[in-house]
JSON list of C-alpha atoms in Angstrom, two decimals:
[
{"chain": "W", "resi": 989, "resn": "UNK", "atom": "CA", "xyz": [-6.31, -23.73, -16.72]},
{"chain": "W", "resi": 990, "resn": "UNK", "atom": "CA", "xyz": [-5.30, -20.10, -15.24]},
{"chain": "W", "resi": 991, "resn": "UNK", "atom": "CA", "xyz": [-2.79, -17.82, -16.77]},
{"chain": "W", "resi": 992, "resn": "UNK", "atom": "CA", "xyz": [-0.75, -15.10, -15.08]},
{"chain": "W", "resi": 993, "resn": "UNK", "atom": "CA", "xyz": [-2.39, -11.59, -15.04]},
{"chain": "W", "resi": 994, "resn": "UNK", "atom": "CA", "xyz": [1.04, -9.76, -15.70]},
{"chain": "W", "resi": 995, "resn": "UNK", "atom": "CA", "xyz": [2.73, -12.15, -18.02]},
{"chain": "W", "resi": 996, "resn": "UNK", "atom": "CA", "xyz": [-0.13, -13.72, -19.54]},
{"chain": "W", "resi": 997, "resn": "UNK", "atom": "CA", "xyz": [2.14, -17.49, -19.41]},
{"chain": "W", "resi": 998, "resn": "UNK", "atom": "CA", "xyz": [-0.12, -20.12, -18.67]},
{"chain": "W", "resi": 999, "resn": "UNK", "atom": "CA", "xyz": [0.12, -21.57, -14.53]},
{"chain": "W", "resi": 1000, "resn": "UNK", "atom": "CA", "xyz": [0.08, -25.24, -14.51]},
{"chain": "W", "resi": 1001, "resn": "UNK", "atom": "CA", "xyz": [-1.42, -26.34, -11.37]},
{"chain": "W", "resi": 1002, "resn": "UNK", "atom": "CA", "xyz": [-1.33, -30.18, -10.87]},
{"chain": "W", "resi": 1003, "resn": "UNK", "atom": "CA", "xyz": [-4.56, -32.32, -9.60]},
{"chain": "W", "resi": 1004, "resn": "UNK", "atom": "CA", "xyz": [-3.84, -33.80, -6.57]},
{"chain": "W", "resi": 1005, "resn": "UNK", "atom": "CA", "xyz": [-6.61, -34.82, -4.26]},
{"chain": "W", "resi": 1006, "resn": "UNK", "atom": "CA", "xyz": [-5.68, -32.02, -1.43]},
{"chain": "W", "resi": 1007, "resn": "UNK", "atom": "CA", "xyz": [-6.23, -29.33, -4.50]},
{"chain": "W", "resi": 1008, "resn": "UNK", "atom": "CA", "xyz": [-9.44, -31.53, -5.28]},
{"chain": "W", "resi": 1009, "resn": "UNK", "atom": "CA", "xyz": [-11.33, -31.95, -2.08]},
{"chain": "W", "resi": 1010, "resn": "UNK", "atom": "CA", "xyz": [-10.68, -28.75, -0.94]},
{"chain": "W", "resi": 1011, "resn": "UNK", "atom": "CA", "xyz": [-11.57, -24.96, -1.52]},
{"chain": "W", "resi": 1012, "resn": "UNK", "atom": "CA", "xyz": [-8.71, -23.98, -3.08]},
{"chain": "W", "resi": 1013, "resn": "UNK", "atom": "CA", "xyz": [-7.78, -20.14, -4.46]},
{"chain": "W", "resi": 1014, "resn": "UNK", "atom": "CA", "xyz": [-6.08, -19.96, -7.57]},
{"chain": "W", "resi": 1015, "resn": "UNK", "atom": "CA", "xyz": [-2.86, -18.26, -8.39]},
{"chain": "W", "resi": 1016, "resn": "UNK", "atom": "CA", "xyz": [-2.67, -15.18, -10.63]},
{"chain": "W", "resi": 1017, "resn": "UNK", "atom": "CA", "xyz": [0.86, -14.93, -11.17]},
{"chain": "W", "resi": 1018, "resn": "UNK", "atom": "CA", "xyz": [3.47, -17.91, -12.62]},
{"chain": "W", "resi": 1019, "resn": "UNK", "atom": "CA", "xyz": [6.29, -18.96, -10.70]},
{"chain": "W", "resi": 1020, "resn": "UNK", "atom": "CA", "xyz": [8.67, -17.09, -12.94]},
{"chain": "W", "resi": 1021, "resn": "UNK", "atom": "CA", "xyz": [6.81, -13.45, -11.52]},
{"chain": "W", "resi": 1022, "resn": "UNK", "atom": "CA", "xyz": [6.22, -14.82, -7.80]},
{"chain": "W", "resi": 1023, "resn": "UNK", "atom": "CA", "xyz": [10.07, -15.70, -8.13]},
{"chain": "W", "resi": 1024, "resn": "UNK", "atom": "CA", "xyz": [10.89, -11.82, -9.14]},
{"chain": "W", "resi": 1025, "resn": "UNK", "atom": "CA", "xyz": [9.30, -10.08, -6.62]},
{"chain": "W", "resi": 1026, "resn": "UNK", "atom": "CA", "xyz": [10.96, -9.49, -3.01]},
{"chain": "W", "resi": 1027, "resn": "UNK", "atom": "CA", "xyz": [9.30, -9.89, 0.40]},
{"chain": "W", "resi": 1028, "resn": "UNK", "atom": "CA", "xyz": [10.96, -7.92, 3.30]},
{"chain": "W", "resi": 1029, "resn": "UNK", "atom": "CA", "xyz": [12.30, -10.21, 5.74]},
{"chain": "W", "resi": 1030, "resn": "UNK", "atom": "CA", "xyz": [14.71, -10.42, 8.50]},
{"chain": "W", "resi": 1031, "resn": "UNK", "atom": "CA", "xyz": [15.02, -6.87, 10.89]},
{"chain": "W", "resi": 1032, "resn": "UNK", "atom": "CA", "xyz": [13.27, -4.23, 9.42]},
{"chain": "W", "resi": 1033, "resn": "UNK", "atom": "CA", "xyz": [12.66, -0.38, 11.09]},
{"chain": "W", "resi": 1034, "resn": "UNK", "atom": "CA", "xyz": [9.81, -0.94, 13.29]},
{"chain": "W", "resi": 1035, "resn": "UNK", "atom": "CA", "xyz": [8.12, 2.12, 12.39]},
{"chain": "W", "resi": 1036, "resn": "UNK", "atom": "CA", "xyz": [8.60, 2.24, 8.35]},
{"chain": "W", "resi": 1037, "resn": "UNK", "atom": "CA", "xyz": [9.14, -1.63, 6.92]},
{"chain": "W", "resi": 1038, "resn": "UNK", "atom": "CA", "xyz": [12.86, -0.58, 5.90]},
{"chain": "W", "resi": 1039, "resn": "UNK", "atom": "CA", "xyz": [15.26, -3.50, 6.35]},
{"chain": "W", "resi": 1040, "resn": "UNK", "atom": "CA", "xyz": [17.49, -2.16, 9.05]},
{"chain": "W", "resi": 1041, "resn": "UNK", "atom": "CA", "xyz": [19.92, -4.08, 11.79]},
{"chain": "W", "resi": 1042, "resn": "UNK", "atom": "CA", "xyz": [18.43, -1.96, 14.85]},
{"chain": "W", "resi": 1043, "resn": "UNK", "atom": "CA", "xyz": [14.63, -1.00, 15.63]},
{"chain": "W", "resi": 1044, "resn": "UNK", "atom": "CA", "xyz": [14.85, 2.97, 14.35]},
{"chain": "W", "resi": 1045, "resn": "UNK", "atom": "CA", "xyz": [15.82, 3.65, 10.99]},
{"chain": "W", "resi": 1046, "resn": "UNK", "atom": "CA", "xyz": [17.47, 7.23, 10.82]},
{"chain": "W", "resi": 1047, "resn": "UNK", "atom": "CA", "xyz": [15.12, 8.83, 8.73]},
{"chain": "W", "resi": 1048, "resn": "UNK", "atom": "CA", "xyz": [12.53, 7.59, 11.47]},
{"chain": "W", "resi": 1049, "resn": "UNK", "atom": "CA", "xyz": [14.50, 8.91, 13.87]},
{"chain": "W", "resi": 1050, "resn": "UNK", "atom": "CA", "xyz": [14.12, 12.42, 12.50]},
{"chain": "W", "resi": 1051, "resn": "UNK", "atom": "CA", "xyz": [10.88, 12.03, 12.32]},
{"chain": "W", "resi": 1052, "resn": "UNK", "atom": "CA", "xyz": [9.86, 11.35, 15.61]},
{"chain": "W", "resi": 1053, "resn": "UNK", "atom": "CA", "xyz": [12.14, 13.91, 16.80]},
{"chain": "W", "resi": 1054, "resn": "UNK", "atom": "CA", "xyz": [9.89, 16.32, 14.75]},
{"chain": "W", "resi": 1055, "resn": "UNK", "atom": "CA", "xyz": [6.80, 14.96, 16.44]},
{"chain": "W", "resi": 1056, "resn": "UNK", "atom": "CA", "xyz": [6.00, 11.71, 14.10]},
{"chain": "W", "resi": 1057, "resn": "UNK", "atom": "CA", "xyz": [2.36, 11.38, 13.31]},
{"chain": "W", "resi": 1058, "resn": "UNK", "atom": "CA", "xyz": [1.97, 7.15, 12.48]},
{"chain": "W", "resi": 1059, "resn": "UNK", "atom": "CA", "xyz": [2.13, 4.96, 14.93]},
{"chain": "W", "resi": 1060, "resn": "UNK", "atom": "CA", "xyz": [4.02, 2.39, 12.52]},
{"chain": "W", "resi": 1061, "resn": "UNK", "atom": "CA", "xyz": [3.86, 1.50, 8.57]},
{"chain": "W", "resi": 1062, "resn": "UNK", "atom": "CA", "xyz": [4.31, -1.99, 7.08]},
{"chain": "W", "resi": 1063, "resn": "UNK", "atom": "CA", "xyz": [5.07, -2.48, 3.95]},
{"chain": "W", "resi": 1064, "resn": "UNK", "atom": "CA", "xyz": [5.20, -5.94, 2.39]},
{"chain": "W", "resi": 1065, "resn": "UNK", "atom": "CA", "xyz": [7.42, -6.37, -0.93]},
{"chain": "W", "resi": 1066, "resn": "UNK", "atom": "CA", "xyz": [10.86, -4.26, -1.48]},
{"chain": "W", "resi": 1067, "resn": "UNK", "atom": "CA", "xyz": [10.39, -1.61, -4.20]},
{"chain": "W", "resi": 1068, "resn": "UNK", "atom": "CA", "xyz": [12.62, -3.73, -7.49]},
{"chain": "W", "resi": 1069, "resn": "UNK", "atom": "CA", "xyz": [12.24, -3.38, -11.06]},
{"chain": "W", "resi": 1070, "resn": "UNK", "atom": "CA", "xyz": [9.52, -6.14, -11.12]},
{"chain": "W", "resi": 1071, "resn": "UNK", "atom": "CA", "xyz": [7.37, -4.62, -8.72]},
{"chain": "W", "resi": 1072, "resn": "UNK", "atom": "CA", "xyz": [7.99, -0.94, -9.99]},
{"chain": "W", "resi": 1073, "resn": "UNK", "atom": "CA", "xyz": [6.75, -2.11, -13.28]},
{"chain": "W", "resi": 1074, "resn": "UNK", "atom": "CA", "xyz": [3.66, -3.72, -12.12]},
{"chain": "W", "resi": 1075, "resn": "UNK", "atom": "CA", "xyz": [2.77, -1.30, -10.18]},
{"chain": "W", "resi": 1076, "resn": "UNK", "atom": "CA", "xyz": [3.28, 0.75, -13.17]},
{"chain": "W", "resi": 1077, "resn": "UNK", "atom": "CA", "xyz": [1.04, -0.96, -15.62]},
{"chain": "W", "resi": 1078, "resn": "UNK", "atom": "CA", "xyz": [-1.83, -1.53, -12.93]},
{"chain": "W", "resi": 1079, "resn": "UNK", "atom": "CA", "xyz": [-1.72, 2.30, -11.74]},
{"chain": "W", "resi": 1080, "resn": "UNK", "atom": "CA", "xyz": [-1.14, 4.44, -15.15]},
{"chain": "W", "resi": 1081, "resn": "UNK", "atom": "CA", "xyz": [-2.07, 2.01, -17.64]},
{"chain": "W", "resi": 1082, "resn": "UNK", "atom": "CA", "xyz": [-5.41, 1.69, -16.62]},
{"chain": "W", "resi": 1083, "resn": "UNK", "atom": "CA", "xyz": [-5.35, -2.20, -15.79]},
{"chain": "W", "resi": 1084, "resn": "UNK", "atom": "CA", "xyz": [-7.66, -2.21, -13.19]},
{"chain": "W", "resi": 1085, "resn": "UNK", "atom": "CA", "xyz": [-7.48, -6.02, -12.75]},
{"chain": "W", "resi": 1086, "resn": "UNK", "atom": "CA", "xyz": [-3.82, -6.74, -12.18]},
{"chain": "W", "resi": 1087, "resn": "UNK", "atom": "CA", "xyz": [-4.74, -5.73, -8.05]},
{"chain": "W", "resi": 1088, "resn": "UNK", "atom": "CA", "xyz": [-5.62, -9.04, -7.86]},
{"chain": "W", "resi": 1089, "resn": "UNK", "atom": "CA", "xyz": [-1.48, -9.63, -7.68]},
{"chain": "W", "resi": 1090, "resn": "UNK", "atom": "CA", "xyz": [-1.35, -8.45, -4.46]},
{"chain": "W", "resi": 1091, "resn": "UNK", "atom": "CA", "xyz": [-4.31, -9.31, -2.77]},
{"chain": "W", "resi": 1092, "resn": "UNK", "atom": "CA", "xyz": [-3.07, -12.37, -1.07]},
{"chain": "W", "resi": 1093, "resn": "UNK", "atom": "CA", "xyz": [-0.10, -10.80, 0.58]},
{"chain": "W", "resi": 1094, "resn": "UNK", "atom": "CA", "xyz": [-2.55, -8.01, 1.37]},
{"chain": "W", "resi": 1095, "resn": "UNK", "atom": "CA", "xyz": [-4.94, -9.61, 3.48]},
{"chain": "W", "resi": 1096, "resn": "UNK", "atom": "CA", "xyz": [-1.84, -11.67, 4.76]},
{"chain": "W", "resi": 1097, "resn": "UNK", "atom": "CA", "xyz": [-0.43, -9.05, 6.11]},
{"chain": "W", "resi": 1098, "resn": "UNK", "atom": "CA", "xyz": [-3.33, -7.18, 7.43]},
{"chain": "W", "resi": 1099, "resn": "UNK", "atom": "CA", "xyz": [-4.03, -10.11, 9.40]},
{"chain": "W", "resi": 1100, "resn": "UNK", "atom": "CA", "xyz": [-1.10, -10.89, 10.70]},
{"chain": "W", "resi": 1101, "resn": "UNK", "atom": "CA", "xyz": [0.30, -7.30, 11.53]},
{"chain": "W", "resi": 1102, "resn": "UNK", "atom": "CA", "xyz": [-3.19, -5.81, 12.39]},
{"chain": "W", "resi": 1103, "resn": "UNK", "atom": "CA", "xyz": [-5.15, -8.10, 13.87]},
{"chain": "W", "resi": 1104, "resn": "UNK", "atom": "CA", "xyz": [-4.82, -6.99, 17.58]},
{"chain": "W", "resi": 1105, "resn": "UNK", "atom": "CA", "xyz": [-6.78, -4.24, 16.59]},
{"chain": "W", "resi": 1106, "resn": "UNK", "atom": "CA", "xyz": [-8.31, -5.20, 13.40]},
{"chain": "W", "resi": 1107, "resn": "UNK", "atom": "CA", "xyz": [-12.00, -5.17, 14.77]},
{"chain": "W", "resi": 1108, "resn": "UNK", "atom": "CA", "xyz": [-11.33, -1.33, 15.98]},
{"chain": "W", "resi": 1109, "resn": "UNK", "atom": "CA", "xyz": [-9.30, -0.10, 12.55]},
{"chain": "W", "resi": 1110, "resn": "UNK", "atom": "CA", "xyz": [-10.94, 1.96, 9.94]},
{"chain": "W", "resi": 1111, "resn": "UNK", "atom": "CA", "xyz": [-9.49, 1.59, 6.19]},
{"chain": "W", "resi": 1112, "resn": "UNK", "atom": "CA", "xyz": [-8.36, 4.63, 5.00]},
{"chain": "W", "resi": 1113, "resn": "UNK", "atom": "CA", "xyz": [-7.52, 5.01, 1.09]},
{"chain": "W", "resi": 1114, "resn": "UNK", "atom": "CA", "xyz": [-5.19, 8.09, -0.02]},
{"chain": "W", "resi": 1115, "resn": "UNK", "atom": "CA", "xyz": [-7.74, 10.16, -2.51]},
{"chain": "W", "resi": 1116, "resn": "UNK", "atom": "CA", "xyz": [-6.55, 11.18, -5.54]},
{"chain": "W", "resi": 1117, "resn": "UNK", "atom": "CA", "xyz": [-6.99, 14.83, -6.97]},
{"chain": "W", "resi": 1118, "resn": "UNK", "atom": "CA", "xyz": [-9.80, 14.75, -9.26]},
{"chain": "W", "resi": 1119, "resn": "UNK", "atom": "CA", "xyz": [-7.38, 15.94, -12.34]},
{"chain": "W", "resi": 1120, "resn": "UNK", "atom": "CA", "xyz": [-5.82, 12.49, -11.40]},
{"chain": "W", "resi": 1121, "resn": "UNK", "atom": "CA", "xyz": [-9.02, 10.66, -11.23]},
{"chain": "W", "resi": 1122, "resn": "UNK", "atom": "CA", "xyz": [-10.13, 11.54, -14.27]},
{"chain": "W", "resi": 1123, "resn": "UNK", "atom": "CA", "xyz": [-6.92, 10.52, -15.91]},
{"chain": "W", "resi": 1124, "resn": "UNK", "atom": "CA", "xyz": [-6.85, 7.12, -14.50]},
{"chain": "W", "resi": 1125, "resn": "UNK", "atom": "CA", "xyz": [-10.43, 6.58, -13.77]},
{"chain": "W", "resi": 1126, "resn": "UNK", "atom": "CA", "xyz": [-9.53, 4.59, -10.82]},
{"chain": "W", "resi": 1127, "resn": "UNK", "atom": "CA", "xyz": [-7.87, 5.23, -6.96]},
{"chain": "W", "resi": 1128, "resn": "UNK", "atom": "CA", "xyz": [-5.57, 2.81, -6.33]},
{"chain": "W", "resi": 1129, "resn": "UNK", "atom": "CA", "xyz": [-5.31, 2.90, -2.79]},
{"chain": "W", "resi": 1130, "resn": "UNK", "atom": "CA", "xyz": [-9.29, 2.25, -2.85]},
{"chain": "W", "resi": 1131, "resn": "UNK", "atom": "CA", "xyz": [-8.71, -0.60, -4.96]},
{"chain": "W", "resi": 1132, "resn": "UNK", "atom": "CA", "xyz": [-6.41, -1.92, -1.98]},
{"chain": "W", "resi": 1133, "resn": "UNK", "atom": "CA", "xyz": [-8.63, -1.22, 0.57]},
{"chain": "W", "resi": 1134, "resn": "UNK", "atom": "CA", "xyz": [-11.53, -2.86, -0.48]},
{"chain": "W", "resi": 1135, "resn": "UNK", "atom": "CA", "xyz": [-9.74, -5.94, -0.89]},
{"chain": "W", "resi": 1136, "resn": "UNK", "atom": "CA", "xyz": [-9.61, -5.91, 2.91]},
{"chain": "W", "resi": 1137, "resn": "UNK", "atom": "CA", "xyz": [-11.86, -7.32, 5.43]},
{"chain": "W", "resi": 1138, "resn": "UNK", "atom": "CA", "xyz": [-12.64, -4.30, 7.10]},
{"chain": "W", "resi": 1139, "resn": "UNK", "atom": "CA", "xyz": [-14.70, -0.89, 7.06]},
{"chain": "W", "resi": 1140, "resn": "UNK", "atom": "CA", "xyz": [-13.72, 1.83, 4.77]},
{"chain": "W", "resi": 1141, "resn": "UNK", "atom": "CA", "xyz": [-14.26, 5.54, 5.11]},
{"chain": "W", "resi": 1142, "resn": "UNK", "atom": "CA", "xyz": [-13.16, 8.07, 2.52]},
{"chain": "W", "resi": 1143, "resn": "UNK", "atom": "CA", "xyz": [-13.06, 10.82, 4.51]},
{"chain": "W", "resi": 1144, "resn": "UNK", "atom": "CA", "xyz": [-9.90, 12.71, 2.70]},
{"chain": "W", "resi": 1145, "resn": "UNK", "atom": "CA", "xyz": [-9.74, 15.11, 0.27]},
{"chain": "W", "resi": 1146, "resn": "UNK", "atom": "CA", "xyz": [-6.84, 16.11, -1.83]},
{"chain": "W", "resi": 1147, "resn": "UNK", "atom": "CA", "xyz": [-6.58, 18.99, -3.91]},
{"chain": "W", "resi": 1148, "resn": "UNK", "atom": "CA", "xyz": [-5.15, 18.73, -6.96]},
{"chain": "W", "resi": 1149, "resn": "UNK", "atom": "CA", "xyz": [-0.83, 19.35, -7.65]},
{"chain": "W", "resi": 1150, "resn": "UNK", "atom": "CA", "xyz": [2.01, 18.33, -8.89]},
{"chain": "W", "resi": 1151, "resn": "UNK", "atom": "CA", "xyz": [3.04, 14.60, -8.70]},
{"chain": "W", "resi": 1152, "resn": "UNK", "atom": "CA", "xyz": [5.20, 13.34, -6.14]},
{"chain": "W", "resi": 1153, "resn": "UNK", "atom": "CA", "xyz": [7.12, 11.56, -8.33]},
{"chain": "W", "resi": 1154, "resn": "UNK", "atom": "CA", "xyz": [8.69, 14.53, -9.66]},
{"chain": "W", "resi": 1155, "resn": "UNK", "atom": "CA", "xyz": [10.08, 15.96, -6.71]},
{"chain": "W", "resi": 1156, "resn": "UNK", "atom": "CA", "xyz": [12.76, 15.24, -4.59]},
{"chain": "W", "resi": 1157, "resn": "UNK", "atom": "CA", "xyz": [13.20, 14.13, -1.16]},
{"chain": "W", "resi": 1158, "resn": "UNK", "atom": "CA", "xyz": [13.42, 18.05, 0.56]},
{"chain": "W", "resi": 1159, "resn": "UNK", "atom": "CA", "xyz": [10.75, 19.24, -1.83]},
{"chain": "W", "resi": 1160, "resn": "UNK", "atom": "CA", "xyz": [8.43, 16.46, -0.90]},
{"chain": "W", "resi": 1161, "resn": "UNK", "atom": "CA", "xyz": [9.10, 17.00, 2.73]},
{"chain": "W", "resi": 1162, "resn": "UNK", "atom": "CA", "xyz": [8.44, 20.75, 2.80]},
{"chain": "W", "resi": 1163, "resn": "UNK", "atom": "CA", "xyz": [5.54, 20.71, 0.73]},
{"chain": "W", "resi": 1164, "resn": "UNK", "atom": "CA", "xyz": [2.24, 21.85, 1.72]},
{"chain": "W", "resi": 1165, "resn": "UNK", "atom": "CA", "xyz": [-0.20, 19.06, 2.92]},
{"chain": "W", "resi": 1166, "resn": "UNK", "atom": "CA", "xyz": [-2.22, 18.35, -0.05]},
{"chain": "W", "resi": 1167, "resn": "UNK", "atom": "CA", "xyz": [-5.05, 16.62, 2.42]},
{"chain": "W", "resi": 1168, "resn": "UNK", "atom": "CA", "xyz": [-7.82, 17.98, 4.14]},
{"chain": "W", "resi": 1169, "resn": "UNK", "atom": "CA", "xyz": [-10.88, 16.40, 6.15]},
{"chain": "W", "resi": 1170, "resn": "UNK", "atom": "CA", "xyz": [-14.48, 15.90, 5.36]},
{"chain": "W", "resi": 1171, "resn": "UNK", "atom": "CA", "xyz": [-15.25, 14.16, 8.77]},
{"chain": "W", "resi": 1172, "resn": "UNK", "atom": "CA", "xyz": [-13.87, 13.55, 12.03]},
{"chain": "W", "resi": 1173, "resn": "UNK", "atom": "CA", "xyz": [-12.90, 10.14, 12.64]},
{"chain": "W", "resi": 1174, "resn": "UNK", "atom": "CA", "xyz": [-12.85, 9.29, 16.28]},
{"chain": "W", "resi": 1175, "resn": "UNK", "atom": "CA", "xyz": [-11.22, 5.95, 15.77]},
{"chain": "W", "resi": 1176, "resn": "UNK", "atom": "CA", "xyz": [-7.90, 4.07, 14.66]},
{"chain": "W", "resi": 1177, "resn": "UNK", "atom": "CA", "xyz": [-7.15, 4.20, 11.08]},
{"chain": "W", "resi": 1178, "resn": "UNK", "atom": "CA", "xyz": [-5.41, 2.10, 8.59]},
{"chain": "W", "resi": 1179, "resn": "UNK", "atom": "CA", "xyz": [-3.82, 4.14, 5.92]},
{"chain": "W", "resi": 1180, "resn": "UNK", "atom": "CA", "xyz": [-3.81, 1.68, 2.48]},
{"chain": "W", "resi": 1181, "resn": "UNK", "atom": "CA", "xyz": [-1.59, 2.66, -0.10]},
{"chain": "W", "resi": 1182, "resn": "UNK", "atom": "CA", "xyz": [0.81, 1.40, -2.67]},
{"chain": "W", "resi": 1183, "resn": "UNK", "atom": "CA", "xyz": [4.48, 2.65, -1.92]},
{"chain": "W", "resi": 1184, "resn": "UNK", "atom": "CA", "xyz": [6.23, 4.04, 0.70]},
{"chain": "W", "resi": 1185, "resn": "UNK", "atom": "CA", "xyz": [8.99, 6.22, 0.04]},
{"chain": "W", "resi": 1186, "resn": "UNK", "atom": "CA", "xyz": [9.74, 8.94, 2.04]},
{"chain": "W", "resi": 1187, "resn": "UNK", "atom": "CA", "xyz": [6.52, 8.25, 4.58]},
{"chain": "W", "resi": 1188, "resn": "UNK", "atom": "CA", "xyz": [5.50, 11.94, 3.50]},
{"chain": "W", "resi": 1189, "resn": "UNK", "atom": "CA", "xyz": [1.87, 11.15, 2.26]},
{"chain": "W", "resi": 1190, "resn": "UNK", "atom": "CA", "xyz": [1.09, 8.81, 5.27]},
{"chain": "W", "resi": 1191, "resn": "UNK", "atom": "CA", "xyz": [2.14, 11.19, 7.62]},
{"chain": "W", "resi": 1192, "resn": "UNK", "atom": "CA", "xyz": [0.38, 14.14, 5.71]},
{"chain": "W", "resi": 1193, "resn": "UNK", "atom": "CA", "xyz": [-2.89, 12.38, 5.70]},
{"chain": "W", "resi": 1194, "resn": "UNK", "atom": "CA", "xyz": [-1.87, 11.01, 9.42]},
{"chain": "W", "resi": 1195, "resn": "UNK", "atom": "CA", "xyz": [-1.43, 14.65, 10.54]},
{"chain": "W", "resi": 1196, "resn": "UNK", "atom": "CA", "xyz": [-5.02, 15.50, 9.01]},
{"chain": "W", "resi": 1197, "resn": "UNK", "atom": "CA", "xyz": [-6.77, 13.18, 10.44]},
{"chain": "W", "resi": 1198, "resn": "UNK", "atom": "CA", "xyz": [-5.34, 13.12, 14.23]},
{"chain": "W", "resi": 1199, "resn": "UNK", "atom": "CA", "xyz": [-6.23, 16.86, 14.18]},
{"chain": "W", "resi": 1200, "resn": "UNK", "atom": "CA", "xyz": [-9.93, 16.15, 13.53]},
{"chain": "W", "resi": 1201, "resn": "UNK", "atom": "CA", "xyz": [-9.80, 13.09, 16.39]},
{"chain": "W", "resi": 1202, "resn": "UNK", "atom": "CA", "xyz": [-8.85, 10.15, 14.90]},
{"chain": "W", "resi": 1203, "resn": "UNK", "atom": "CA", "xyz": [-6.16, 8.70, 18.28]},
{"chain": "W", "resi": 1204, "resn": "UNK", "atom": "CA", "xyz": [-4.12, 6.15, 15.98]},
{"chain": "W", "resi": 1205, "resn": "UNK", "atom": "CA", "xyz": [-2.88, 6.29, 13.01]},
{"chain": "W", "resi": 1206, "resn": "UNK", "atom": "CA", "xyz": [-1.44, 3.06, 10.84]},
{"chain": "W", "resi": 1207, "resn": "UNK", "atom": "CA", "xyz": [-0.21, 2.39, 7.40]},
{"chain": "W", "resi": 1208, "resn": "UNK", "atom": "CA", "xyz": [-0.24, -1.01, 5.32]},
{"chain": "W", "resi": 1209, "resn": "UNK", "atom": "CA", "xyz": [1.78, -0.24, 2.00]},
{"chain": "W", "resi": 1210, "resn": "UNK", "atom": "CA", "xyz": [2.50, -2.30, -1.22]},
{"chain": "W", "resi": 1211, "resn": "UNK", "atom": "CA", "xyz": [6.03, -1.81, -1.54]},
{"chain": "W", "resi": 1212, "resn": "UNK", "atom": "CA", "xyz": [8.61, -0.13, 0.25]},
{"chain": "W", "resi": 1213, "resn": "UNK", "atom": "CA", "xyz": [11.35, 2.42, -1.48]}
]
């Protein structure tokens, strides 16, 4: 008997012999929980995961006018209450084990959008400052990546600064870039992280990394704003 690691309601999951003779993986969240949360479908910006009608959004537009860094991002669930709380709990409440929510979709997605190039990709985790390690004891993004079949090199630095969260959309776009490099990577890379909002941290830690060599640069996110 398995219970859902957000709600803690208990997941009936009937015997059947399909669910018997084979390997089967468990869910971690009920039905009610799955049903709240929102996969993007349909047309979406081909560069950032935002459901749009054509293949630019505008605010993708802009960037590549400015000289865009990412080749594309994708994110998988729309950013809704549900999700915003979950991620919420798992990220600033210290409940390390609720990743386990999204690692199906995850690895989904990684396959499915990535896997032209999959063998070729390095994982990439946004560091946290290490004021904001210490508070959480945890990176989230690492958590991510290492739920991914895939190498992983940590080979960003952040310094440490205000949150993102309490800035707005110009402040976050003129800010300084917070990364810096420890080594070059001469390869594609797969940024992980958990939202996208404004695609200002991907393309900050994009930017860093194509200056020290690294020809591609990708992004696989939780949730898109």
């Amino acid at each position: 008997m398995n219970f859902c690691v957000y709600c803690h309601e208990r997941i009936e999951q009937p015997l059947t012999w399909s669910t018997w003779l084979t390997v089967k993986k468990n869910n971690v969240l009920c039905t009610s929980c799955t049903g709240k949360l929102e996969m993007i479908s349909g047309e979406r910006c081909k560069v950032c995961s935002r459901a749009w009608s054509s293949s630019i959004c505008l605010d993708c537009q802009q960037w590549r006018e400015l000289g865009d860094n990412i080749e594309r991002n994708y994110s998988i669930f729309h950013y809704n209450e549900t999700i915003r709380e979950m991620i919420t709990q798992w990220k600033f409440r210290g409940d390390y084990l609720l990743r386990e929510m999204f690692r199906n979709e995850l690895k989904s997605a990684f396959e499915k959008q990535f896997a032209n190039n999959a063998a070729s990709l390095t994982v990439i985790p946004i560091p946290l400052s290490e004021s904001r390690m210490q508070e959480r004891g945890f990176n989230q993004s690492l958590a991510l990546a290492e739920m991914l079949d895939a190498p992983i090199k940590q080979v960003l630095r952040r310094k440490s600064g205000e949150k993102q969260v309490k800035k707005n959309r110009k402040a976050r776009l003129k800010r300084d870039n917070p990364f810096s490099i420890t080594e070059p990577l001469k390869q594609a890379a797969l940024i992980v992280d958990d939202i996208y909002t404004t695609g200002t941290t991907v393309r900050q830690a994009a930017q860093q990394l194509k200056l020290h060599g690294c020809p591609e640069v990708y992004s696989l996110t939780i949730a898109r704003s």
